[in-house]
Amino acid sequence: MALLLRNLQRAVPVRRAPLRRRLQLLRAALGVQRFDLAVVCVDNRTIRRLNGVYRARDAPTDVLSFPFHENVKAGELPQPETPDDYNLGDIFLGVEYIFQHCKGDEDYFDILTVTATHGLCHLLGFTHSTEAEWQKMFQKEKQVLEELSRLTGTRLQPLTRGLF
């Protein structure tokens, strides 16, 4: 199914073709290629507004995920009832925020990939509100990023490492 990748900001560069390739590999590693997915790159102003409206937090953030299917259990795929239900949802990447928070030796493009992985895991029911939930999400992110690293020659680490 379709992968929609939109860049709605001009604050920082986004190389869409390489990011699209990595997103396709992520979808394959998670077994969700048959589901539609939208990934939207936005600036601090937009992600701050979305974060305020949907999470009541008046600050920019790195990623917001809006799942199409509610109540998906972590580790399980959505069970579509109709062809129109083959949709995972939308991921908004706060690319300006991500760029500003990259540490000295971190590659911005790699961090974008890791952050998109984190958002995709949220669409698949993973959360990190408790240590047990975090552990499940961390293990899934680690598994997927190890596969992606193997395919791309990178060394990607989960976004949530060291959260608890």
Coordinates of C-alpha atoms in Angstrom, one line a residue:
M1 CA 0.0 0.0 0.0
A2 CA 1.0 3.6 -0.1
L3 CA 3.6 5.5 1.8
L4 CA 2.9 9.3 1.8
L5 CA 5.9 11.4 2.7
R6 CA 5.4 15.1 2.9
N7 CA 7.7 17.9 3.8
L8 CA 5.7 20.9 5.0
Q9 CA 8.5 23.0 6.4
R10 CA 11.6 24.9 5.2
A11 CA 13.5 25.2 8.5
V12 CA 15.9 22.3 7.9
P13 CA 16.8 20.1 4.9
V14 CA 15.0 16.8 4.5
R15 CA 16.3 14.3 1.9
R16 CA 13.0 12.7 1.0
A17 CA 14.2 9.9 -1.3
P18 CA 16.6 8.3 1.2
L19 CA 14.1 8.8 4.0
R20 CA 11.4 7.1 1.9
R21 CA 13.7 4.1 1.2
R22 CA 14.4 3.7 5.0
L23 CA 10.7 4.0 5.8
Q24 CA 9.9 1.3 3.2
L25 CA 12.6 -0.9 4.9
L26 CA 11.1 -0.2 8.3
R27 CA 7.6 -1.1 7.1
A28 CA 9.0 -4.4 5.7
A29 CA 10.8 -5.2 9.0
L30 CA 7.6 -4.6 10.9
G31 CA 5.5 -6.6 8.4
V32 CA 3.2 -3.6 7.6
Q33 CA 3.9 -3.0 3.9
R34 CA 0.3 -3.6 3.0
F35 CA -0.9 -0.7 5.2
D36 CA -1.0 2.9 4.1
L37 CA 1.1 5.3 6.2
A38 CA 1.6 9.0 6.1
V39 CA 4.8 10.7 7.4
V40 CA 4.7 14.5 7.6
C41 CA 7.8 16.6 8.3
V42 CA 7.0 19.9 10.1
D43 CA 8.7 22.8 11.8
N44 CA 8.7 23.7 15.5
R45 CA 5.7 26.0 15.2
T46 CA 3.5 23.3 13.6
I47 CA 4.6 20.5 15.9
R48 CA 4.1 22.8 19.0
R49 CA 0.6 23.6 17.8
L50 CA -0.3 19.9 17.3
N51 CA 1.3 19.0 20.6
G52 CA -0.8 21.6 22.3
V53 CA -4.1 20.6 20.7
Y54 CA -3.7 16.8 21.1
R55 CA -1.5 16.4 24.2
A56 CA -2.1 19.7 26.0
R57 CA 1.7 20.4 26.0
D58 CA 2.7 23.9 24.8
A59 CA 6.1 22.9 23.5
P60 CA 7.6 21.5 20.3
T61 CA 8.5 17.7 20.3
D62 CA 10.2 15.3 18.0
V63 CA 7.3 13.0 17.0
L64 CA 3.6 12.7 17.2
S65 CA 1.7 9.6 16.1
F66 CA -2.0 9.4 15.2
P67 CA -3.1 5.8 14.8
F68 CA -5.9 4.9 12.4
H69 CA -6.8 1.9 14.6
E70 CA -7.6 2.4 18.2
N71 CA -6.8 -0.2 20.9
V72 CA -4.2 -2.1 18.9
K73 CA -2.2 -4.3 21.4
A74 CA 1.6 -3.9 21.3
G75 CA 3.1 -6.5 19.1
E76 CA -0.1 -7.2 17.2
L77 CA -1.1 -5.9 13.8
P78 CA -4.4 -4.1 13.2
Q79 CA -7.1 -6.4 11.9
P80 CA -8.8 -4.4 9.0
E81 CA -12.4 -5.2 8.3
T82 CA -12.6 -3.5 4.9
P83 CA -10.0 -2.5 2.3
D84 CA -10.2 1.1 3.5
D85 CA -9.1 0.0 6.9
Y86 CA -5.6 -0.9 5.6
N87 CA -4.1 2.3 7.1
L88 CA -1.7 2.6 10.1
G89 CA -2.2 6.3 10.6
D90 CA -0.1 9.5 10.5
I91 CA 3.3 10.3 11.9
F92 CA 4.4 14.0 12.3
L93 CA 8.1 14.4 12.6
G94 CA 9.2 17.6 14.2
V95 CA 12.3 17.8 12.0
E96 CA 13.4 21.2 13.2
Y97 CA 13.2 20.1 16.8
I98 CA 15.1 16.8 15.9
F99 CA 17.8 18.8 14.1
Q100 CA 18.2 21.2 17.0
H101 CA 18.6 18.4 19.5
C102 CA 21.1 16.2 17.6
K103 CA 24.2 15.9 19.6
G104 CA 27.7 16.5 18.2
D105 CA 28.4 13.1 16.6
E106 CA 24.8 12.1 15.8
D107 CA 23.8 12.0 12.2
Y108 CA 20.6 14.0 11.6
F109 CA 19.3 11.6 8.9
D110 CA 19.9 8.6 11.3
I111 CA 18.0 10.3 14.1
L112 CA 15.1 11.1 11.7
T113 CA 15.0 7.4 10.9
V114 CA 15.1 6.4 14.6
T115 CA 12.4 8.9 15.4
A116 CA 10.2 7.6 12.6
T117 CA 10.7 4.1 13.9
H118 CA 9.5 5.3 17.3
G119 CA 6.5 6.9 15.8
L120 CA 5.7 3.8 13.8
C121 CA 5.9 1.6 16.9
H122 CA 3.4 4.0 18.6
L123 CA 1.0 3.4 15.6
L124 CA 1.3 -0.3 16.3
G125 CA 0.2 0.0 19.9
F126 CA 3.5 0.4 21.7
T127 CA 3.8 2.9 24.5
H128 CA 6.2 3.8 27.2
S129 CA 4.1 5.1 30.1
T130 CA 5.4 2.3 32.5
E131 CA 8.7 0.5 32.7
A132 CA 7.0 -2.7 31.5
E133 CA 5.5 -1.0 28.4
W134 CA 8.8 0.8 27.8
Q135 CA 10.7 -2.5 27.9
K136 CA 8.4 -4.0 25.2
M137 CA 8.7 -0.9 23.0
F138 CA 12.4 -0.7 23.5
Q139 CA 12.8 -4.4 22.4
K140 CA 10.7 -3.9 19.3
E141 CA 12.6 -0.7 18.3
K142 CA 15.9 -2.5 18.9
Q143 CA 14.9 -5.5 16.8
V144 CA 13.7 -3.3 13.9
L145 CA 16.6 -0.9 14.0
E146 CA 19.1 -3.9 14.1
E147 CA 17.5 -5.2 11.0
L148 CA 17.6 -1.8 9.3
S149 CA 21.2 -1.3 10.4
R150 CA 22.1 -4.7 8.8
L151 CA 20.4 -3.7 5.5
T152 CA 21.9 -0.1 5.4
G153 CA 25.3 -0.5 7.1
T154 CA 24.3 1.9 9.9
R155 CA 24.3 1.6 13.7
L156 CA 20.9 2.8 14.8
Q157 CA 19.9 2.8 18.4
P158 CA 16.3 3.1 19.9
L159 CA 15.1 6.5 20.7
T160 CA 13.9 5.4 24.2
R161 CA 17.2 3.9 25.4
G162 CA 17.7 4.8 29.0
L163 CA 14.2 6.1 29.5
F164 CA 13.6 4.1 32.7

